[in-house]
Short mmCIF file of C-alpha atoms and ligand atoms in Angstrom, two decimals:
data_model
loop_
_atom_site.label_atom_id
_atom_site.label_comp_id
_atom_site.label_asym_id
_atom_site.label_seq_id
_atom_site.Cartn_x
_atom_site.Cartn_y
_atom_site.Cartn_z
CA UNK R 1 -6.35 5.56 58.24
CA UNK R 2 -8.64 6.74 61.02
CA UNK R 3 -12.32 5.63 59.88
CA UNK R 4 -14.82 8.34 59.26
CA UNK R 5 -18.47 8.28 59.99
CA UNK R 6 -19.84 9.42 56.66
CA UNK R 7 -23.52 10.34 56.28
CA UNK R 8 -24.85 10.11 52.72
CA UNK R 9 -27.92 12.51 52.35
CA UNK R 10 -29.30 12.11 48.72
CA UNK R 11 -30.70 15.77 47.28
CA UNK R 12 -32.35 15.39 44.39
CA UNK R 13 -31.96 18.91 43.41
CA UNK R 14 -33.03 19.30 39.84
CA UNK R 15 -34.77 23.38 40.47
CA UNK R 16 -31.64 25.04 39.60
CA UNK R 17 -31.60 25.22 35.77
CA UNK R 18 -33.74 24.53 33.09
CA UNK R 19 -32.20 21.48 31.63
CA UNK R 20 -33.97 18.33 33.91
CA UNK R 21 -31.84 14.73 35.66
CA UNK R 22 -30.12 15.67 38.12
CA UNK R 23 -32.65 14.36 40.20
CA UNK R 24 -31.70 11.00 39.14
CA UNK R 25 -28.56 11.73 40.85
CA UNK R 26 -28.11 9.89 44.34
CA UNK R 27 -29.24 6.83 42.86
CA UNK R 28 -27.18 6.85 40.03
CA UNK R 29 -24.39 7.15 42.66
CA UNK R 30 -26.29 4.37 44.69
CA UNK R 31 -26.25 2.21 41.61
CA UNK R 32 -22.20 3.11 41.03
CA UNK R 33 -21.60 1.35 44.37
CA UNK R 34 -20.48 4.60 46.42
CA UNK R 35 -21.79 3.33 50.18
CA UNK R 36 -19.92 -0.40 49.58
CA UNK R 37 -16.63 1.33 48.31
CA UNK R 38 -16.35 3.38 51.08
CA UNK R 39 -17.01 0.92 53.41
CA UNK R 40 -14.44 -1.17 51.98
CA UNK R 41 -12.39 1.68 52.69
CA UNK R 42 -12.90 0.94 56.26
CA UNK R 43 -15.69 4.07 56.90
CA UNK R 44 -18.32 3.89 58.57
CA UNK R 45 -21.90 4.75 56.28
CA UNK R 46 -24.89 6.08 57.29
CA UNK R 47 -27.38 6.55 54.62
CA UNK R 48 -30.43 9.44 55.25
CA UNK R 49 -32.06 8.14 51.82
CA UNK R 50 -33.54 11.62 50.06
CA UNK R 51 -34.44 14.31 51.61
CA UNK R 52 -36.90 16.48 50.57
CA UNK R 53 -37.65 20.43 50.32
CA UNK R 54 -39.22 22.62 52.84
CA UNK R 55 -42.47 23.31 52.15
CA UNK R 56 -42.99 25.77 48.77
CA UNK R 57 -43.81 29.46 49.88
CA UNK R 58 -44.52 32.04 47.30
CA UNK R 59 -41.29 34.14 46.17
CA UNK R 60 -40.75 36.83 43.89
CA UNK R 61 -37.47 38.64 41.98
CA UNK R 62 -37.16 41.94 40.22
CA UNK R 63 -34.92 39.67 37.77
CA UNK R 64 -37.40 37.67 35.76
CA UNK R 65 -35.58 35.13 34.29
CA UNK R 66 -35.14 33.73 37.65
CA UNK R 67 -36.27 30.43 37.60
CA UNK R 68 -37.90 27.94 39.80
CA UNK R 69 -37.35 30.32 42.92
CA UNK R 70 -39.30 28.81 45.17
CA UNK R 71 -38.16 25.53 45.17
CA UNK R 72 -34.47 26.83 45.21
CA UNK R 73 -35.40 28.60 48.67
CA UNK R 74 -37.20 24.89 49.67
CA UNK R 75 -34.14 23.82 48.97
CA UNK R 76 -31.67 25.84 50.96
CA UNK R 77 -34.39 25.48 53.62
CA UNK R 78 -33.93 21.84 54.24
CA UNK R 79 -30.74 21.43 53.09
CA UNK R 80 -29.06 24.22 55.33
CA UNK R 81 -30.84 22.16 58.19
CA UNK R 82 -29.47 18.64 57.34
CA UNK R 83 -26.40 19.74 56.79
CA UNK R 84 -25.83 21.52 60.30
CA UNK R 85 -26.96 18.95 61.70
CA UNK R 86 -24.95 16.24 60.14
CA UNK R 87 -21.88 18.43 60.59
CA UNK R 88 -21.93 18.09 64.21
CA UNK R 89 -22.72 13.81 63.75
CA UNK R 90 -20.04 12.71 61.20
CA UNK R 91 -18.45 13.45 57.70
CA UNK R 92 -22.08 14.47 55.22
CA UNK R 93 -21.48 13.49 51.53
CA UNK R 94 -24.46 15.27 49.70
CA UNK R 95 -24.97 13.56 46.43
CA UNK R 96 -26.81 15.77 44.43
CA UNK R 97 -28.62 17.16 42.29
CA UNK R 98 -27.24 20.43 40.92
CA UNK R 99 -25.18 23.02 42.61
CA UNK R 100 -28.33 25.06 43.51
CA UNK R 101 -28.09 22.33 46.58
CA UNK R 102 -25.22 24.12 47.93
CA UNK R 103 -26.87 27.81 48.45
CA UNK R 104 -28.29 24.89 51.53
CA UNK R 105 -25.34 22.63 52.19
CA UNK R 106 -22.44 25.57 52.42
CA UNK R 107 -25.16 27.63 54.56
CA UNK R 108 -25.61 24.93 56.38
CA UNK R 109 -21.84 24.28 57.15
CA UNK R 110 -21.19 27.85 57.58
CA UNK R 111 -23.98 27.49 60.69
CA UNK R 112 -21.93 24.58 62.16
CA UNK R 113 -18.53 26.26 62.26
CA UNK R 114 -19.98 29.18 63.82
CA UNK R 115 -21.48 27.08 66.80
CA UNK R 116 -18.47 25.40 67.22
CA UNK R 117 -16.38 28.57 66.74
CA UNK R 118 -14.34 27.70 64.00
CA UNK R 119 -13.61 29.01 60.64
CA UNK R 120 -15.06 27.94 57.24
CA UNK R 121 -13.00 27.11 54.53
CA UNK R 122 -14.31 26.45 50.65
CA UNK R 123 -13.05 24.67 47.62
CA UNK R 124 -15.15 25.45 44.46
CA UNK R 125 -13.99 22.65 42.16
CA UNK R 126 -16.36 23.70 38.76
CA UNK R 127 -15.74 24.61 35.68
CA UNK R 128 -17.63 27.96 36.40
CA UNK R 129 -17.61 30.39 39.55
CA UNK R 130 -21.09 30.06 40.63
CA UNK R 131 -20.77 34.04 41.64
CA UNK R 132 -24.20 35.00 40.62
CA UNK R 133 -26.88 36.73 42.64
CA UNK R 134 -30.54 36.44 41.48
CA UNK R 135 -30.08 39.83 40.35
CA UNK R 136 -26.72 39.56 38.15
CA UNK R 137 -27.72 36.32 36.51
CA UNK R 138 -28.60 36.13 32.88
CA UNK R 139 -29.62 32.35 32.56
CA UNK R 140 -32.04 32.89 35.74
CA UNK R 141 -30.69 29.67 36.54
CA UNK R 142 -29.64 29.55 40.48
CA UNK R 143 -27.09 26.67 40.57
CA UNK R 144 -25.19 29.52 39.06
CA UNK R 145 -25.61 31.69 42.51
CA UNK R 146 -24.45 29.40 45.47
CA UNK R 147 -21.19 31.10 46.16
CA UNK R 148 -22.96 34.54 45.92
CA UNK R 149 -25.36 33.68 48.86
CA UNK R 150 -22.71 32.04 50.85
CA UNK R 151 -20.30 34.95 51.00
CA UNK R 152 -22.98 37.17 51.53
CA UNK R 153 -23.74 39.17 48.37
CA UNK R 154 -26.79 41.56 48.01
CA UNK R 155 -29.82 39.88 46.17
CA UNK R 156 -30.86 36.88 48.11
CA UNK R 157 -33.54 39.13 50.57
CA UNK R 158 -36.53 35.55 49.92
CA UNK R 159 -33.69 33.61 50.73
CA UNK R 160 -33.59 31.98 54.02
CA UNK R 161 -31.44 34.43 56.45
CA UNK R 162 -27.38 33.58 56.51
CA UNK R 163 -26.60 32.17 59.70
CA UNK R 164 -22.70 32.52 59.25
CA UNK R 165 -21.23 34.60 56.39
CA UNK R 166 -17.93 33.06 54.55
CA UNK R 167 -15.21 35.47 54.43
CA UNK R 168 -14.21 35.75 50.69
CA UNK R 169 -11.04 35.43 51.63
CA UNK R 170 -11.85 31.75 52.82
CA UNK R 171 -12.97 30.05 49.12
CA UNK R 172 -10.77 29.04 46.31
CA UNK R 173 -12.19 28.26 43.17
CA UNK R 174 -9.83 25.81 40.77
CA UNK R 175 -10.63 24.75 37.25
CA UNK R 176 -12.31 27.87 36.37
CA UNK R 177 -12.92 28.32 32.56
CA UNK R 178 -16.05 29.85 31.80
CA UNK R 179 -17.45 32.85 34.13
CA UNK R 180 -19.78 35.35 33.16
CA UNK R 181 -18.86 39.26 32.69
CA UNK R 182 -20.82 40.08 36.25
CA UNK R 183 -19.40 37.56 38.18
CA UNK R 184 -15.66 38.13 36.84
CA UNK R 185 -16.13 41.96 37.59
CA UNK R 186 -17.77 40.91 41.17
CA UNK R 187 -14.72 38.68 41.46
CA UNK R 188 -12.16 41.32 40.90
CA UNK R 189 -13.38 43.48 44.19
CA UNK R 190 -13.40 39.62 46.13
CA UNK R 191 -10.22 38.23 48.25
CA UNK R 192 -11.22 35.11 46.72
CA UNK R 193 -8.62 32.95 45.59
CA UNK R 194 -9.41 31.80 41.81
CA UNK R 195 -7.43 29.61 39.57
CA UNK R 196 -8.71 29.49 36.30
CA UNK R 197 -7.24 26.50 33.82
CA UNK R 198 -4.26 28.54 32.37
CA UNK R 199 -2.80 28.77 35.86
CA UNK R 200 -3.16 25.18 36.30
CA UNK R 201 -1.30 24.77 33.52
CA UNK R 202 1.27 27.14 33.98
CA UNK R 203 1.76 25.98 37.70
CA UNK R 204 0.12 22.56 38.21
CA UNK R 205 -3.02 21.93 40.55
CA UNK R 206 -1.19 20.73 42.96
CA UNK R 207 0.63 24.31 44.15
CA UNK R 208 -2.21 26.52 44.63
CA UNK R 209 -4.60 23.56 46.40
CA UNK R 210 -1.20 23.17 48.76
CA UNK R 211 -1.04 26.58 49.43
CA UNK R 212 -5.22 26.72 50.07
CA UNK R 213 -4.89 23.93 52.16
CA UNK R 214 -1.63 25.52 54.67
CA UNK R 215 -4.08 28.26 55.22
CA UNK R 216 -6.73 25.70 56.17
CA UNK R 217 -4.83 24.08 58.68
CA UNK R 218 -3.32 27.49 60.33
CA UNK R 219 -6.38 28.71 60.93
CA UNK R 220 -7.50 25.60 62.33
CA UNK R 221 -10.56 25.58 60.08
CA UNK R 222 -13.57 23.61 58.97
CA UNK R 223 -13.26 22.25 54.99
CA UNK R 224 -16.39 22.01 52.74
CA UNK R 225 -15.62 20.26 49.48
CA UNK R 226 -18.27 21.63 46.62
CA UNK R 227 -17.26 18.86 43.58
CA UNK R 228 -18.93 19.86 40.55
CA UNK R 229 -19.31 17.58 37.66
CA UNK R 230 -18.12 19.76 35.15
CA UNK R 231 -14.68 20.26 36.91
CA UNK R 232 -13.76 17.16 34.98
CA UNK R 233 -12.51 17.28 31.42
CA UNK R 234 -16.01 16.13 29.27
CA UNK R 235 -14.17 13.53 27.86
CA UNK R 236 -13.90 11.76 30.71
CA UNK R 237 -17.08 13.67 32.76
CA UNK R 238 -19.97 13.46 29.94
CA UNK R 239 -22.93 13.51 32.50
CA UNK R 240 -23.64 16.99 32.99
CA UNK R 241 -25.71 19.77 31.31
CA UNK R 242 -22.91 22.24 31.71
CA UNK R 243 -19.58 20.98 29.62
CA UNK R 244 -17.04 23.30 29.07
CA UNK R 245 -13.80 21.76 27.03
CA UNK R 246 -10.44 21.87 28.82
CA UNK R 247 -11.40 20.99 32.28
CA UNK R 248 -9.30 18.78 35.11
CA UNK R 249 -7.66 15.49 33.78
CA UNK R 250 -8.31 12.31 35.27
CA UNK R 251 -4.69 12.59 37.10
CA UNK R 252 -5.17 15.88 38.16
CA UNK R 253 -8.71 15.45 39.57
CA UNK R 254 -7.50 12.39 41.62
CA UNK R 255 -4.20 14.42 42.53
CA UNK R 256 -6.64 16.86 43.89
CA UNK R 257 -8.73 13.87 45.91
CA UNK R 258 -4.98 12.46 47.60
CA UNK R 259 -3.66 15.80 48.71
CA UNK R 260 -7.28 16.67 50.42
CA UNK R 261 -7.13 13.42 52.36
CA UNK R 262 -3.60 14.04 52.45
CA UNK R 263 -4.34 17.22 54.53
CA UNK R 264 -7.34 15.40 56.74
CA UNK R 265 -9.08 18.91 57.07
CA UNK R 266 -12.35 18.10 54.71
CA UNK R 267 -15.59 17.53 56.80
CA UNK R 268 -18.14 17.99 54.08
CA UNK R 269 -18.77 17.35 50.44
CA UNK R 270 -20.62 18.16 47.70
CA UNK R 271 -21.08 15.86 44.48
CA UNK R 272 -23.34 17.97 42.18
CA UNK R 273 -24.70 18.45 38.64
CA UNK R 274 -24.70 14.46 37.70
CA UNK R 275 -27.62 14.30 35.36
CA UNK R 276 -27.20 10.49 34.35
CA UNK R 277 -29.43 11.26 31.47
CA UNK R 278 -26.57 12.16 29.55
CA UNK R 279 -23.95 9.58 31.14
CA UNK R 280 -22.61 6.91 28.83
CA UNK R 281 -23.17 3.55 30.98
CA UNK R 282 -22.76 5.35 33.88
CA UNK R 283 -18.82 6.41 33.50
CA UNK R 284 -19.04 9.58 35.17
CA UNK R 285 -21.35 8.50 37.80
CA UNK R 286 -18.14 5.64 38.10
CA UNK R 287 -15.43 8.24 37.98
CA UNK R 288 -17.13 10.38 40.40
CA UNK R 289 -17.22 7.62 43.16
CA UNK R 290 -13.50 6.81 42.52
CA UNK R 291 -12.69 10.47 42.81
CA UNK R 292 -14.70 10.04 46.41
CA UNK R 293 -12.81 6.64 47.33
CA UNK R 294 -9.69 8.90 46.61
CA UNK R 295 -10.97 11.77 49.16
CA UNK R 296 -11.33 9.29 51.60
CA UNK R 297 -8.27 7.49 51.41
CA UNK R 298 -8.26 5.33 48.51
CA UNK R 299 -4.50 4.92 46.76
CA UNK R 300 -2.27 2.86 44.60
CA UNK R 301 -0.25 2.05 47.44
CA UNK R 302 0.95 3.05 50.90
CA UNK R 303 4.69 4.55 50.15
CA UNK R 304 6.69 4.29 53.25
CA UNK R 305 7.69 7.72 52.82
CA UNK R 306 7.16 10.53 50.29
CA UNK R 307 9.90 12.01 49.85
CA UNK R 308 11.47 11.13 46.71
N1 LIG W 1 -23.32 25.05 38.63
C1 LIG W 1 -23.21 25.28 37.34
N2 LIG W 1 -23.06 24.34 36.45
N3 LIG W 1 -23.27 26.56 36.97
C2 LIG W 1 -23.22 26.99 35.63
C3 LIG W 1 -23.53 28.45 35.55
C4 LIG W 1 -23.41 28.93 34.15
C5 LIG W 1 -23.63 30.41 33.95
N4 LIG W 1 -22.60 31.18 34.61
C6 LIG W 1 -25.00 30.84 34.45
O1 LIG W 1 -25.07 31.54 35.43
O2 LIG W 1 -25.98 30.45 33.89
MN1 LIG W 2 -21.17 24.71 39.65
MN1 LIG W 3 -20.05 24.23 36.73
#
């Protein structure tokens, strides 16, 4: 397995919703051991420690139940930096904090691809679609909104500038199960490819990330990862402020984890909404370091062949 030099930036993103912890997020997957299992994996870790948001500015939205916008835009500021910029040193974990972090780390990734003239790719693994704009959402809360700024949706104008749109067409959302009446009608007039839970139980997970993944490696293109808590089934995923019954099993996330390092296309990843306020001795905060061990090449056993 060819070593990767993984960065580990810690975002304690905890502006985008109302409930608070996710800010006790990197450490939690500091204290679960994630930097020594991948280096027993053979990787190479750098850690950044925490970043930090970009100084606060003064924002405003028509919509308002918006909430906590300027920190969100802090956010995106700083993180859509670091993440460019890591892009182009290594493999950048981001262990959030919630998904508000990725209006920064997706923008961020987007910005690298364009330098280097490739194309973007995104799998949403959540529970929800994150389609929002600060306009469409109810809540007000922005962790709900990082796939509208990222494709390029209306609504974002105190947001930092896009430096690189994604193409709808490029982001595939499994494990869908709860998605708001503006984002599903938003969705319908999208090319994005969405599998809600019925069609992963009709057809398996394992079929539609394949056939996300060919279209990866045709186009030759970049991979950002966006690993949402609340993917995970609650009975095995507690920590987060978000459950939704009937998400991914333990098999299936980890089936998910081999066939991405399977395909050796991922070059950036998201671990968000952990609030380890609500963990039960830190299982989740466990199971979502094992789920990264099996990104990066963790498995049972190394089959001389697989076809059988
Ligand atoms: N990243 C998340 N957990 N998002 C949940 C969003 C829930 C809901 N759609 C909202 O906009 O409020
Ligand atoms: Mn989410
Ligand atoms: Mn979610």
């Amino acid at each position: 397995m060819t070593p990767r030099n993984c960065i580990l930036i810690g975002a304690p993103v905890d502006s985008g919703k109302r409930r608070r912890g996710c800010q006790m997020g990197p450490d939690a997957y500091r204290t679960a051991g994630l930097s020594e299992t991948l280096k027993e994996l053979g990787h190479n870790i750098r850690e950044l420690g925490n970043i930090q948001h970009a100084p606060l500015r003064e924002a405003s939205c028509e919509n308002e139940m918006v909430y906590a916008l300027s920190e969100t835009i802090g956010w995106t500021e700083s993180l859509a930096e670091s993440a460019a910029k890591a892009c182009g040193e290594g493999f950048p974990i981001f262990l959030g904090g919630d998904h508000s972090l990725s209006l920064g780390s997706v923008a961020g990734a987007a910005a690298y691809a364009a330098s280097v003239d490739r194309p973007l790719f995104v799998l949403w693994l959540d529970a929800h679609t994150d389609y929002h704009t600060p306009l469409t959402t109810g809540s007000g809360h922005l962790h709900g909104t990082p796939l509208g700024y990222v494709t390029g949706r209306e609504g974002f104008e105190a947001f930092p500038p896009l430096p690189a749109v994604v193409p709808t067409e490029n982001v595939c959302l499994l494990g869908l199960r709860s998605v708001d009446a503006a984002e599903s009608a938003a969705l319908q007039t999208s090319e994005m490819q969405a599998h809600d839970m019925r069609d992963i139980d009709e057809n398996g997970i394992a079929r539609p990330l394949k056939a996300f993944l060919d279209r990866v490696e045709n186009a030759n293109g970049l991979l950002h990862v966006s690993l949402d808590v609340d993917f995970l089934d609650p009975s095995i995923a507690p920590a987060v402020g978000t459950t939704v019954p009937g998400g991914a099993t333990y098999r299936e996330a980890h089936l998910v984890m081999e066939l991405l390092h399977d395909s050796e296309r991922v070059t950036s990843l998201d671990l968000v909404e952990l609030n380890p306020f609500l963990d039960e001795r830190g299982r989740t905060a466990n199971l979502m370091v094992e789920l990264t061990a099996s990104l990066l090449g963790r498995r049972v056993f190394d089959r001389p062949t697989r076809s059988y």
